PDB file of N, CA and C in Angstrom:
ATOM      1  N   MET A   1      -4.739  11.124  -7.678  1.00 95.00           N
ATOM      2  CA  MET A   1      -3.774  10.044  -7.629  1.00 95.00           C
ATOM      3  C   MET A   1      -4.347   8.916  -6.592  1.00 95.00           C
ATOM      4  N   ILE A   2      -4.382   9.589  -5.276  1.00 96.00           N
ATOM      5  CA  ILE A   2      -4.729   8.565  -4.324  1.00 96.00           C
ATOM      6  C   ILE A   2      -6.185   9.574  -3.611  1.00 96.00           C
ATOM      7  N   THR A   3      -7.113   8.936  -3.150  1.00 96.00           N
ATOM      8  CA  THR A   3      -8.474   9.392  -2.078  1.00 96.00           C
ATOM      9  C   THR A   3      -8.604   8.522  -1.402  1.00 96.00           C
ATOM     10  N   LYS A   4      -8.537   9.150   0.073  1.00 95.00           N
ATOM     11  CA  LYS A   4      -8.745   8.394   1.037  1.00 95.00           C
ATOM     12  C   LYS A   4     -10.351   8.334   1.342  1.00 95.00           C
ATOM     13  N   ILE A   5     -10.559   6.804   1.659  1.00 95.00           N
ATOM     14  CA  ILE A   5     -12.029   6.904   2.001  1.00 95.00           C
ATOM     15  C   ILE A   5     -12.414   6.524   3.158  1.00 95.00           C
ATOM     16  N   SER A   6     -13.649   6.693   3.352  1.00 87.00           N
ATOM     17  CA  SER A   6     -14.248   6.545   4.794  1.00 87.00           C
ATOM     18  C   SER A   6     -13.751   5.356   5.488  1.00 87.00           C
ATOM     19  N   GLY A   7     -13.890   4.974   6.816  1.00 78.00           N
ATOM     20  CA  GLY A   7     -13.799   3.864   7.633  1.00 78.00           C
ATOM     21  C   GLY A   7     -14.879   2.898   7.417  1.00 78.00           C
ATOM     22  N   GLU A   8     -15.933   3.500   6.793  1.00 86.00           N
ATOM     23  CA  GLU A   8     -17.234   2.017   6.923  1.00 86.00           C
ATOM     24  C   GLU A   8     -17.009   1.796   5.524  1.00 86.00           C
ATOM     25  N   SER A   9     -16.285   2.341   4.417  1.00 89.00           N
ATOM     26  CA  SER A   9     -16.605   2.030   3.369  1.00 89.00           C
ATOM     27  C   SER A   9     -15.926   0.641   2.912  1.00 89.00           C
ATOM     28  N   LYS A  10     -16.507  -0.242   1.940  1.00 94.00           N
ATOM     29  CA  LYS A  10     -15.880  -1.352   1.854  1.00 94.00           C
ATOM     30  C   LYS A  10     -14.653  -1.454   0.534  1.00 94.00           C
ATOM     31  N   THR A  11     -13.806  -2.322   0.598  1.00 96.00           N
ATOM     32  CA  THR A  11     -12.851  -2.073  -0.697  1.00 96.00           C
ATOM     33  C   THR A  11     -12.864  -3.584  -1.106  1.00 96.00           C
ATOM     34  N   HIS A  12     -12.056  -3.412  -2.420  1.00 94.00           N
ATOM     35  CA  HIS A  12     -12.113  -4.726  -2.908  1.00 94.00           C
ATOM     36  C   HIS A  12     -10.877  -5.745  -2.770  1.00 94.00           C
ATOM     37  N   ARG A  13      -9.793  -4.888  -1.810  1.00 96.00           N
ATOM     38  CA  ARG A  13      -8.692  -5.448  -1.508  1.00 96.00           C
ATOM     39  C   ARG A  13      -8.178  -5.369  -0.233  1.00 96.00           C
ATOM     40  N   CYS A  14      -7.882  -6.219   0.827  1.00 96.00           N
ATOM     41  CA  CYS A  14      -7.109  -5.841   2.181  1.00 96.00           C
ATOM     42  C   CYS A  14      -5.868  -6.409   2.068  1.00 96.00           C
ATOM     43  N   TRP A  15      -4.908  -5.453   2.261  1.00 96.00           N
ATOM     44  CA  TRP A  15      -3.508  -6.037   2.129  1.00 96.00           C
ATOM     45  C   TRP A  15      -2.674  -5.572   3.540  1.00 96.00           C
ATOM     46  N   ASN A  16      -1.497  -6.342   3.846  1.00 94.00           N
ATOM     47  CA  ASN A  16      -1.191  -6.373   5.239  1.00 94.00           C
ATOM     48  C   ASN A  16       0.286  -6.312   4.927  1.00 94.00           C
ATOM     49  N   GLY A  17       0.677  -4.852   5.303  1.00 94.00           N
ATOM     50  CA  GLY A  17       2.195  -4.865   5.489  1.00 94.00           C
ATOM     51  C   GLY A  17       2.953  -4.995   6.920  1.00 94.00           C
ATOM     52  N   ARG A  18       4.015  -5.655   6.797  1.00 94.00           N
ATOM     53  CA  ARG A  18       4.753  -6.241   7.975  1.00 94.00           C
ATOM     54  C   ARG A  18       6.304  -5.879   8.099  1.00 94.00           C
ATOM     55  N   ASP A  19       6.450  -5.645   9.369  1.00 95.00           N
ATOM     56  CA  ASP A  19       7.653  -4.907   9.551  1.00 95.00           C
ATOM     57  C   ASP A  19       9.179  -6.093   9.371  1.00 95.00           C
ATOM     58  N   ASP A  20       8.494  -7.780   9.745  1.00 95.00           N
ATOM     59  CA  ASP A  20       9.453  -8.657   9.657  1.00 95.00           C
ATOM     60  C   ASP A  20       9.666  -9.142   8.220  1.00 95.00           C
ATOM     61  N   ILE A  21       8.974  -8.486   7.471  1.00 92.00           N
ATOM     62  CA  ILE A  21       9.588  -8.541   5.554  1.00 92.00           C
ATOM     63  C   ILE A  21       9.736  -7.637   5.427  1.00 92.00           C
ATOM     64  N   SER A  22      10.943  -6.967   5.518  1.00 93.00           N
ATOM     65  CA  SER A  22      11.675  -6.076   4.796  1.00 93.00           C
ATOM     66  C   SER A  22      10.907  -4.623   5.062  1.00 93.00           C
ATOM     67  N   GLN A  23       9.811  -4.356   5.613  1.00 95.00           N
ATOM     68  CA  GLN A  23       9.175  -3.206   6.172  1.00 95.00           C
ATOM     69  C   GLN A  23       8.385  -3.038   4.847  1.00 95.00           C
ATOM     70  N   HIS A  24       7.869  -3.750   4.135  1.00 93.00           N
ATOM     71  CA  HIS A  24       6.956  -3.633   2.704  1.00 93.00           C
ATOM     72  C   HIS A  24       5.928  -4.619   2.828  1.00 93.00           C
ATOM     73  N   TYR A  25       5.190  -4.428   1.649  1.00 94.00           N
ATOM     74  CA  TYR A  25       4.276  -5.225   1.012  1.00 94.00           C
ATOM     75  C   TYR A  25       4.323  -5.002  -0.451  1.00 94.00           C
ATOM     76  N   LEU A  26       3.955  -5.845  -1.424  1.00 94.00           N
ATOM     77  CA  LEU A  26       3.958  -5.747  -2.703  1.00 94.00           C
ATOM     78  C   LEU A  26       3.217  -6.767  -3.050  1.00 94.00           C
ATOM     79  N   GLY A  27       2.282  -6.095  -4.093  1.00 95.00           N
ATOM     80  CA  GLY A  27       1.262  -6.827  -4.717  1.00 95.00           C
ATOM     81  C   GLY A  27       1.003  -6.164  -6.149  1.00 95.00           C
ATOM     82  N   GLY A  28       0.139  -7.243  -6.957  1.00 96.00           N
ATOM     83  CA  GLY A  28       0.350  -7.062  -8.133  1.00 96.00           C
ATOM     84  C   GLY A  28      -1.610  -6.608  -8.758  1.00 96.00           C
ATOM     85  N   VAL A  29      -1.621  -5.923  -9.404  1.00 96.00           N
ATOM     86  CA  VAL A  29      -3.072  -5.613  -9.805  1.00 96.00           C
ATOM     87  C   VAL A  29      -2.739  -5.517 -11.103  1.00 96.00           C
ATOM     88  N   PRO A  30      -3.677  -6.354 -11.714  1.00 96.00           N
ATOM     89  CA  PRO A  30      -4.338  -6.317 -13.520  1.00 96.00           C
ATOM     90  C   PRO A  30      -4.602  -5.099 -13.850  1.00 96.00           C
ATOM     91  N   HIS A  31      -3.844  -4.880 -15.470  1.00 94.00           N
ATOM     92  CA  HIS A  31      -3.929  -3.702 -15.779  1.00 94.00           C
ATOM     93  C   HIS A  31      -5.321  -3.426 -16.280  1.00 94.00           C
ATOM     94  N   THR A  32      -6.487  -4.332 -16.179  1.00 95.00           N
ATOM     95  CA  THR A  32      -7.679  -4.140 -16.340  1.00 95.00           C
ATOM     96  C   THR A  32      -8.232  -3.167 -15.375  1.00 95.00           C
ATOM     97  N   GLU A  33      -7.477  -3.159 -14.134  1.00 95.00           N
ATOM     98  CA  GLU A  33      -8.152  -2.458 -12.879  1.00 95.00           C
ATOM     99  C   GLU A  33      -7.407  -1.232 -12.814  1.00 95.00           C
ATOM    100  N   HIS A  34      -8.175   0.063 -13.452  1.00 95.00           N
ATOM    101  CA  HIS A  34      -7.583   1.380 -13.503  1.00 95.00           C
ATOM    102  C   HIS A  34      -7.586   2.175 -11.938  1.00 95.00           C
ATOM    103  N   LYS A  35      -8.938   1.915 -11.533  1.00 96.00           N
ATOM    104  CA  LYS A  35      -9.482   2.477 -10.153  1.00 96.00           C
ATOM    105  C   LYS A  35      -9.565   1.101  -8.988  1.00 96.00           C
ATOM    106  N   VAL A  36      -8.452   1.009  -8.095  1.00 96.00           N
ATOM    107  CA  VAL A  36      -8.127   0.050  -7.070  1.00 96.00           C
ATOM    108  C   VAL A  36      -8.723   0.694  -5.664  1.00 96.00           C
ATOM    109  N   SER A  37      -9.655  -0.117  -5.199  1.00 97.00           N
ATOM    110  CA  SER A  37     -10.000   0.158  -3.562  1.00 97.00           C
ATOM    111  C   SER A  37      -9.429  -0.466  -2.884  1.00 97.00           C
ATOM    112  N   LEU A  38      -8.463  -0.349  -1.586  1.00 96.00           N
ATOM    113  CA  LEU A  38      -7.625  -1.245  -0.984  1.00 96.00           C
ATOM    114  C   LEU A  38      -7.838  -0.529   0.646  1.00 96.00           C
ATOM    115  N   THR A  39      -7.955  -1.498   1.448  1.00 96.00           N
ATOM    116  CA  THR A  39      -7.626  -1.608   2.755  1.00 96.00           C
ATOM    117  C   THR A  39      -6.057  -1.858   2.963  1.00 96.00           C
ATOM    118  N   LEU A  40      -5.421  -0.866   3.786  1.00 96.00           N
ATOM    119  CA  LEU A  40      -4.202  -1.193   4.260  1.00 96.00           C
ATOM    120  C   LEU A  40      -3.827  -1.214   5.428  1.00 96.00           C
ATOM    121  N   THR A  41      -3.347  -2.418   6.185  1.00 94.00           N
ATOM    122  CA  THR A  41      -3.011  -2.557   7.709  1.00 94.00           C
ATOM    123  C   THR A  41      -1.521  -2.973   7.720  1.00 94.00           C
ATOM    124  N   TRP A  42      -0.979  -2.863   8.719  1.00 94.00           N
ATOM    125  CA  TRP A  42       0.217  -3.022   9.546  1.00 94.00           C
ATOM    126  C   TRP A  42       0.544  -3.690  10.422  1.00 94.00           C
ATOM    127  N   LYS A  43       1.481  -4.869  10.567  1.00 94.00           N
ATOM    128  CA  LYS A  43       1.747  -5.022  11.673  1.00 94.00           C
ATOM    129  C   LYS A  43       3.216  -5.424  12.016  1.00 94.00           C
ATOM    130  N   LYS A  44       3.956  -5.963  13.217  1.00 94.00           N
ATOM    131  CA  LYS A  44       5.637  -6.027  13.247  1.00 94.00           C
ATOM    132  C   LYS A  44       5.781  -7.660  12.741  1.00 94.00           C
ATOM    133  N   GLU A  45       4.939  -8.311  13.006  1.00 93.00           N
ATOM    134  CA  GLU A  45       5.291  -9.945  12.466  1.00 93.00           C
ATOM    135  C   GLU A  45       3.913 -10.874  12.270  1.00 93.00           C
ATOM    136  N   LYS A  46       4.317 -11.812  12.010  1.00 92.00           N
ATOM    137  CA  LYS A  46       2.699 -12.533  11.496  1.00 92.00           C
ATOM    138  C   LYS A  46       2.056 -12.853  12.635  1.00 92.00           C
ATOM    139  N   GLN A  47       2.064 -13.103  13.993  1.00 94.00           N
ATOM    140  CA  GLN A  47       1.710 -13.072  15.157  1.00 94.00           C
ATOM    141  C   GLN A  47       1.069 -12.002  15.604  1.00 94.00           C
ATOM    142  N   SER A  48       1.551 -10.835  14.998  1.00 93.00           N
ATOM    143  CA  SER A  48       1.390  -9.450  15.945  1.00 93.00           C
ATOM    144  C   SER A  48      -0.254  -9.201  15.346  1.00 93.00           C
ATOM    145  N   LYS A  49      -0.763  -8.400  16.176  1.00 93.00           N
ATOM    146  CA  LYS A  49      -2.210  -7.649  15.593  1.00 93.00           C
ATOM    147  C   LYS A  49      -1.726  -6.652  14.724  1.00 93.00           C
ATOM    148  N   SER A  50      -2.713  -6.476  13.624  1.00 93.00           N
ATOM    149  CA  SER A  50      -2.874  -5.708  12.433  1.00 93.00           C
ATOM    150  C   SER A  50      -3.608  -4.507  13.141  1.00 93.00           C
ATOM    151  N   HIS A  51      -3.008  -3.409  12.453  1.00 93.00           N
ATOM    152  CA  HIS A  51      -3.454  -1.780  12.634  1.00 93.00           C
ATOM    153  C   HIS A  51      -4.030  -1.405  11.465  1.00 93.00           C
ATOM    154  N   LEU A  52      -5.108  -0.758  11.313  1.00 93.00           N
ATOM    155  CA  LEU A  52      -5.374   0.165  10.023  1.00 93.00           C
ATOM    156  C   LEU A  52      -4.625   1.176   9.652  1.00 93.00           C
ATOM    157  N   VAL A  53      -4.199   0.941   8.685  1.00 94.00           N
ATOM    158  CA  VAL A  53      -3.232   2.354   7.875  1.00 94.00           C
ATOM    159  C   VAL A  53      -4.400   3.328   7.123  1.00 94.00           C
ATOM    160  N   GLY A  54      -5.413   2.619   6.806  1.00 94.00           N
ATOM    161  CA  GLY A  54      -6.345   3.372   5.975  1.00 94.00           C
ATOM    162  C   GLY A  54      -6.861   2.916   4.753  1.00 94.00           C
ATOM    163  N   LYS A  55      -8.129   3.608   4.327  1.00 96.00           N
ATOM    164  CA  LYS A  55      -8.542   2.864   3.235  1.00 96.00           C
ATOM    165  C   LYS A  55      -8.555   3.954   2.013  1.00 96.00           C
ATOM    166  N   TYR A  56      -8.021   3.110   0.776  1.00 97.00           N
ATOM    167  CA  TYR A  56      -7.910   4.140   0.092  1.00 97.00           C
ATOM    168  C   TYR A  56      -8.432   3.767  -1.767  1.00 97.00           C
ATOM    169  N   GLU A  57      -8.852   4.534  -2.403  1.00 97.00           N
ATOM    170  CA  GLU A  57      -8.906   4.264  -4.123  1.00 97.00           C
ATOM    171  C   GLU A  57      -7.562   4.975  -4.744  1.00 97.00           C
ATOM    172  N   LEU A  58      -7.113   4.049  -5.212  1.00 97.00           N
ATOM    173  CA  LEU A  58      -5.873   4.294  -6.197  1.00 97.00           C
ATOM    174  C   LEU A  58      -6.144   4.662  -7.686  1.00 97.00           C
ATOM    175  N   ASP A  59      -5.434   5.357  -8.144  1.00 98.00           N
ATOM    176  CA  ASP A  59      -5.568   5.544  -9.879  1.00 98.00           C
ATOM    177  C   ASP A  59      -4.393   5.116 -10.309  1.00 98.00           C
ATOM    178  N   MET A  60      -4.550   4.033 -10.631  1.00 97.00           N
ATOM    179  CA  MET A  60      -3.243   3.229 -11.239  1.00 97.00           C
ATOM    180  C   MET A  60      -2.376   3.812 -12.299  1.00 97.00           C
ATOM    181  N   PRO A  61      -3.137   4.401 -13.379  1.00 97.00           N
ATOM    182  CA  PRO A  61      -2.325   5.096 -14.495  1.00 97.00           C
ATOM    183  C   PRO A  61      -1.498   6.267 -14.185  1.00 97.00           C
ATOM    184  N   LYS A  62      -2.489   7.083 -13.006  1.00 97.00           N
ATOM    185  CA  LYS A  62      -1.705   8.196 -12.583  1.00 97.00           C
ATOM    186  C   LYS A  62      -0.386   8.024 -11.561  1.00 97.00           C
ATOM    187  N   LEU A  63      -0.762   6.518 -10.776  1.00 98.00           N
ATOM    188  CA  LEU A  63       0.399   6.291 -10.134  1.00 98.00           C
ATOM    189  C   LEU A  63       1.753   6.109 -10.772  1.00 98.00           C
ATOM    190  N   LEU A  64       1.186   5.551 -11.919  1.00 97.00           N
ATOM    191  CA  LEU A  64       2.537   4.783 -12.946  1.00 97.00           C
ATOM    192  C   LEU A  64       3.212   5.940 -13.815  1.00 97.00           C
ATOM    193  N   ALA A  65       2.167   6.859 -14.099  1.00 97.00           N
ATOM    194  CA  ALA A  65       2.549   8.140 -14.704  1.00 97.00           C
ATOM    195  C   ALA A  65       3.925   8.893 -13.766  1.00 97.00           C
ATOM    196  N   ALA A  66       3.360   9.284 -12.772  1.00 97.00           N
ATOM    197  CA  ALA A  66       4.402  10.060 -11.747  1.00 97.00           C
ATOM    198  C   ALA A  66       5.332   9.373 -11.097  1.00 97.00           C
ATOM    199  N   GLY A  67       5.548   7.824 -11.562  1.00 97.00           N
ATOM    200  CA  GLY A  67       6.584   6.993 -10.941  1.00 97.00           C
ATOM    201  C   GLY A  67       6.828   6.567  -9.764  1.00 97.00           C
ATOM    202  N   PHE A  68       5.601   6.410  -9.403  1.00 98.00           N
ATOM    203  CA  PHE A  68       5.724   5.458  -7.826  1.00 98.00           C
ATOM    204  C   PHE A  68       5.100   4.152  -7.959  1.00 98.00           C
ATOM    205  N   ILE A  69       4.751   3.386  -9.154  1.00 98.00           N
ATOM    206  CA  ILE A  69       4.277   2.210  -8.966  1.00 98.00           C
ATOM    207  C   ILE A  69       4.970   1.926 -10.611  1.00 98.00           C
ATOM    208  N   ARG A  70       5.268   0.259 -10.881  1.00 97.00           N
ATOM    209  CA  ARG A  70       5.941  -0.016 -12.320  1.00 97.00           C
ATOM    210  C   ARG A  70       5.025  -1.029 -12.614  1.00 97.00           C
ATOM    211  N   GLU A  71       4.974  -1.636 -14.022  1.00 96.00           N
ATOM    212  CA  GLU A  71       4.396  -2.289 -14.567  1.00 96.00           C
ATOM    213  C   GLU A  71       5.421  -3.509 -14.819  1.00 96.00           C
ATOM    214  N   VAL A  72       4.951  -4.750 -15.100  1.00 95.00           N
ATOM    215  CA  VAL A  72       5.455  -5.930 -15.106  1.00 95.00           C
ATOM    216  C   VAL A  72       4.331  -6.946 -15.938  1.00 95.00           C
ATOM    217  N   ASP A  73       4.373  -7.315 -17.269  1.00 93.00           N
ATOM    218  CA  ASP A  73       3.908  -8.095 -18.042  1.00 93.00           C
ATOM    219  C   ASP A  73       2.341  -7.406 -17.980  1.00 93.00           C
ATOM    220  N   ASP A  74       1.598  -8.140 -17.294  1.00 94.00           N
ATOM    221  CA  ASP A  74       0.073  -7.319 -17.804  1.00 94.00           C
ATOM    222  C   ASP A  74      -0.613  -7.044 -16.105  1.00 94.00           C
ATOM    223  N   LYS A  75       0.543  -6.606 -15.362  1.00 97.00           N
ATOM    224  CA  LYS A  75       0.126  -5.665 -13.870  1.00 97.00           C
ATOM    225  C   LYS A  75       1.066  -4.958 -13.636  1.00 97.00           C
ATOM    226  N   TYR A  76       0.097  -3.939 -12.835  1.00 97.00           N
ATOM    227  CA  TYR A  76       0.668  -2.917 -11.942  1.00 97.00           C
ATOM    228  C   TYR A  76       1.216  -3.587 -10.890  1.00 97.00           C
ATOM    229  N   LEU A  77       2.681  -3.238 -10.412  1.00 97.00           N
ATOM    230  CA  LEU A  77       3.314  -3.373  -8.941  1.00 97.00           C
ATOM    231  C   LEU A  77       3.110  -2.558  -8.103  1.00 97.00           C
ATOM    232  N   LEU A  78       2.537  -2.612  -7.276  1.00 96.00           N
ATOM    233  CA  LEU A  78       2.222  -1.661  -5.993  1.00 96.00           C
ATOM    234  C   LEU A  78       2.780  -2.044  -5.064  1.00 96.00           C
ATOM    235  N   ARG A  79       3.954  -1.272  -4.376  1.00 97.00           N
ATOM    236  CA  ARG A  79       4.630  -1.389  -3.350  1.00 97.00           C
ATOM    237  C   ARG A  79       4.487  -0.279  -2.177  1.00 97.00           C
ATOM    238  N   PHE A  80       3.819  -0.694  -0.713  1.00 97.00           N
ATOM    239  CA  PHE A  80       3.850  -0.149   0.119  1.00 97.00           C
ATOM    240  C   PHE A  80       5.346  -0.281   1.269  1.00 97.00           C
ATOM    241  N   GLN A  81       5.832   0.458   1.707  1.00 97.00           N
ATOM    242  CA  GLN A  81       7.068   0.681   2.677  1.00 97.00           C
ATOM    243  C   GLN A  81       6.919   1.254   3.795  1.00 97.00           C
ATOM    244  N   ARG A  82       7.494   0.833   4.900  1.00 95.00           N
ATOM    245  CA  ARG A  82       7.799   1.552   6.103  1.00 95.00           C
ATOM    246  C   ARG A  82       8.963   2.348   6.140  1.00 95.00           C
ATOM    247  N   SER A  83       8.884   3.326   6.506  1.00 92.00           N
ATOM    248  CA  SER A  83      10.348   4.494   6.667  1.00 92.00           C
ATOM    249  C   SER A  83       9.743   5.092   7.672  1.00 92.00           C
ATOM    250  N   GLY A  84      10.729   4.628   8.980  1.00 90.00           N
ATOM    251  CA  GLY A  84      10.390   5.384  10.263  1.00 90.00           C
ATOM    252  C   GLY A  84       9.085   5.345  10.618  1.00 90.00           C
ATOM    253  N   GLY A  85       8.071   6.177  10.931  1.00 92.00           N
ATOM    254  CA  GLY A  85       6.680   6.012  10.883  1.00 92.00           C
ATOM    255  C   GLY A  85       5.978   6.666  10.422  1.00 92.00           C
ATOM    256  N   ILE A  86       6.086   6.063   9.038  1.00 95.00           N
ATOM    257  CA  ILE A  86       5.418   6.811   8.010  1.00 95.00           C
ATOM    258  C   ILE A  86       5.286   5.491   6.938  1.00 95.00           C
ATOM    259  N   ILE A  87       4.011   5.606   6.190  1.00 96.00           N
ATOM    260  CA  ILE A  87       3.542   4.291   5.016  1.00 96.00           C
ATOM    261  C   ILE A  87       3.758   5.218   3.649  1.00 96.00           C
ATOM    262  N   GLU A  88       4.554   4.758   2.863  1.00 97.00           N
ATOM    263  CA  GLU A  88       4.441   5.380   1.651  1.00 97.00           C
ATOM    264  C   GLU A  88       4.667   4.564   0.219  1.00 97.00           C
ATOM    265  N   ILE A  89       4.289   4.787  -0.823  1.00 97.00           N
ATOM    266  CA  ILE A  89       4.193   4.111  -2.165  1.00 97.00           C
ATOM    267  C   ILE A  89       5.469   4.053  -2.842  1.00 97.00           C
ATOM    268  N   ALA A  90       6.381   3.581  -3.098  1.00 97.00           N
ATOM    269  CA  ALA A  90       7.345   3.413  -3.934  1.00 97.00           C
ATOM    270  C   ALA A  90       7.719   2.367  -4.806  1.00 97.00           C
ATOM    271  N   ILE A  91       8.603   2.443  -5.653  1.00 97.00           N
ATOM    272  CA  ILE A  91       8.923   1.344  -6.423  1.00 97.00           C
ATOM    273  C   ILE A  91       9.754   0.722  -5.596  1.00 97.00           C
ATOM    274  N   ASN A  92      10.750   1.286  -5.044  1.00 94.00           N
ATOM    275  CA  ASN A  92      12.154   0.691  -4.120  1.00 94.00           C
ATOM    276  C   ASN A  92      12.269   1.588  -3.288  1.00 94.00           C
ATOM    277  N   ARG A  93      13.444   1.508  -2.644  1.00 93.00           N
ATOM    278  CA  ARG A  93      13.807   2.316  -1.231  1.00 93.00           C
ATOM    279  C   ARG A  93      14.537   3.341  -1.723  1.00 93.00           C
ATOM    280  N   SER A  94      15.243   3.140  -2.889  1.00 94.00           N
ATOM    281  CA  SER A  94      16.081   4.596  -3.422  1.00 94.00           C
ATOM    282  C   SER A  94      15.117   5.184  -4.656  1.00 94.00           C
ATOM    283  N   SER A  95      13.924   5.111  -4.778  1.00 95.00           N
ATOM    284  CA  SER A  95      13.213   5.649  -6.007  1.00 95.00           C
ATOM    285  C   SER A  95      12.179   6.681  -5.051  1.00 95.00           C
ATOM    286  N   PRO A  96      11.528   7.839  -6.009  1.00 94.00           N
ATOM    287  CA  PRO A  96      11.043   8.585  -5.066  1.00 94.00           C
ATOM    288  C   PRO A  96       9.787   8.011  -4.382  1.00 94.00           C
ATOM    289  N   ALA A  97       8.979   8.584  -3.317  1.00 96.00           N
ATOM    290  CA  ALA A  97       8.068   7.920  -2.424  1.00 96.00           C
ATOM    291  C   ALA A  97       7.082   8.749  -2.470  1.00 96.00           C
ATOM    292  N   PHE A  98       5.722   8.407  -2.583  1.00 96.00           N
ATOM    293  CA  PHE A  98       4.471   9.024  -2.161  1.00 96.00           C
ATOM    294  C   PHE A  98       4.117   8.756  -0.544  1.00 96.00           C
ATOM    295  N   VAL A  99       4.156   9.636   0.254  1.00 96.00           N
ATOM    296  CA  VAL A  99       3.845   9.535   1.573  1.00 96.00           C
ATOM    297  C   VAL A  99       2.312   9.443   1.770  1.00 96.00           C
ATOM    298  N   LEU A 100       1.872   8.310   2.064  1.00 95.00           N
ATOM    299  CA  LEU A 100       0.581   8.093   2.339  1.00 95.00           C
ATOM    300  C   LEU A 100       0.027   8.479   3.799  1.00 95.00           C
ATOM    301  N   GLU A 101       0.819   7.785   4.820  1.00 92.00           N
ATOM    302  CA  GLU A 101      -0.129   8.321   6.225  1.00 92.00           C
ATOM    303  C   GLU A 101       1.147   8.054   7.007  1.00 92.00           C
ATOM    304  N   LYS A 102       0.735   8.404   8.289  1.00 92.00           N
ATOM    305  CA  LYS A 102       1.889   8.117   9.437  1.00 92.00           C
ATOM    306  C   LYS A 102       1.474   6.723  10.187  1.00 92.00           C
ATOM    307  N   LEU A 103       2.251   6.033  10.804  1.00 89.00           N
ATOM    308  CA  LEU A 103       1.443   4.837  11.545  1.00 89.00           C
ATOM    309  C   LEU A 103       0.301   5.243  12.264  1.00 89.00           C
ATOM    310  N   PRO A 104      -0.497   4.311  12.572  1.00 80.00           N
ATOM    311  CA  PRO A 104      -1.442   4.568  13.444  1.00 80.00           C
ATOM    312  C   PRO A 104      -0.830   4.707  14.798  1.00 80.00           C
ATOM    313  N   SER A 105      -1.210   5.571  15.788  1.00 80.00           N
ATOM    314  CA  SER A 105      -0.792   5.725  16.950  1.00 80.00           C
ATOM    315  C   SER A 105      -0.932   4.594  17.994  1.00 80.00           C
ATOM    316  N   SER A 106      -1.818   3.568  17.692  1.00 79.00           N
ATOM    317  CA  SER A 106      -1.867   2.203  18.307  1.00 79.00           C
ATOM    318  C   SER A 106      -0.755   1.696  17.813  1.00 79.00           C
ATOM    319  N   TYR A 107       0.002   1.700  17.078  1.00 78.00           N
ATOM    320  CA  TYR A 107       1.405   0.924  16.250  1.00 78.00           C
ATOM    321  C   TYR A 107       2.287   1.335  17.366  1.00 78.00           C
ATOM    322  N   LYS A 108       2.598   0.256  18.080  1.00 69.00           N
ATOM    323  CA  LYS A 108       3.965   0.667  19.088  1.00 69.00           C
ATOM    324  C   LYS A 108       4.991  -0.584  18.847  1.00 69.00           C
TER     325      LYS A 108
END
């Protein structure tokens, strides 16, 4: 479903979650993209320094089948959220979540 990829690898997307936006990041991916490579960073607010969470290859149909993402029109909706010291993938705060990573130790 999700594979962590090495830090040197290039990814097709770079998304940044922020604490000041409800501690989440929501993005759409076209249905034509079944495998998505993504770099995820996180920061406290717009002017803060970004911290690398990780780089991943995501299997969108598997995440959808497991109930961690949803479909709207012609897109997969992928939502990353911070819950305490961890980053998760979930449809919303009350749905099942896939624990992705702990926040980096540099995040304070």
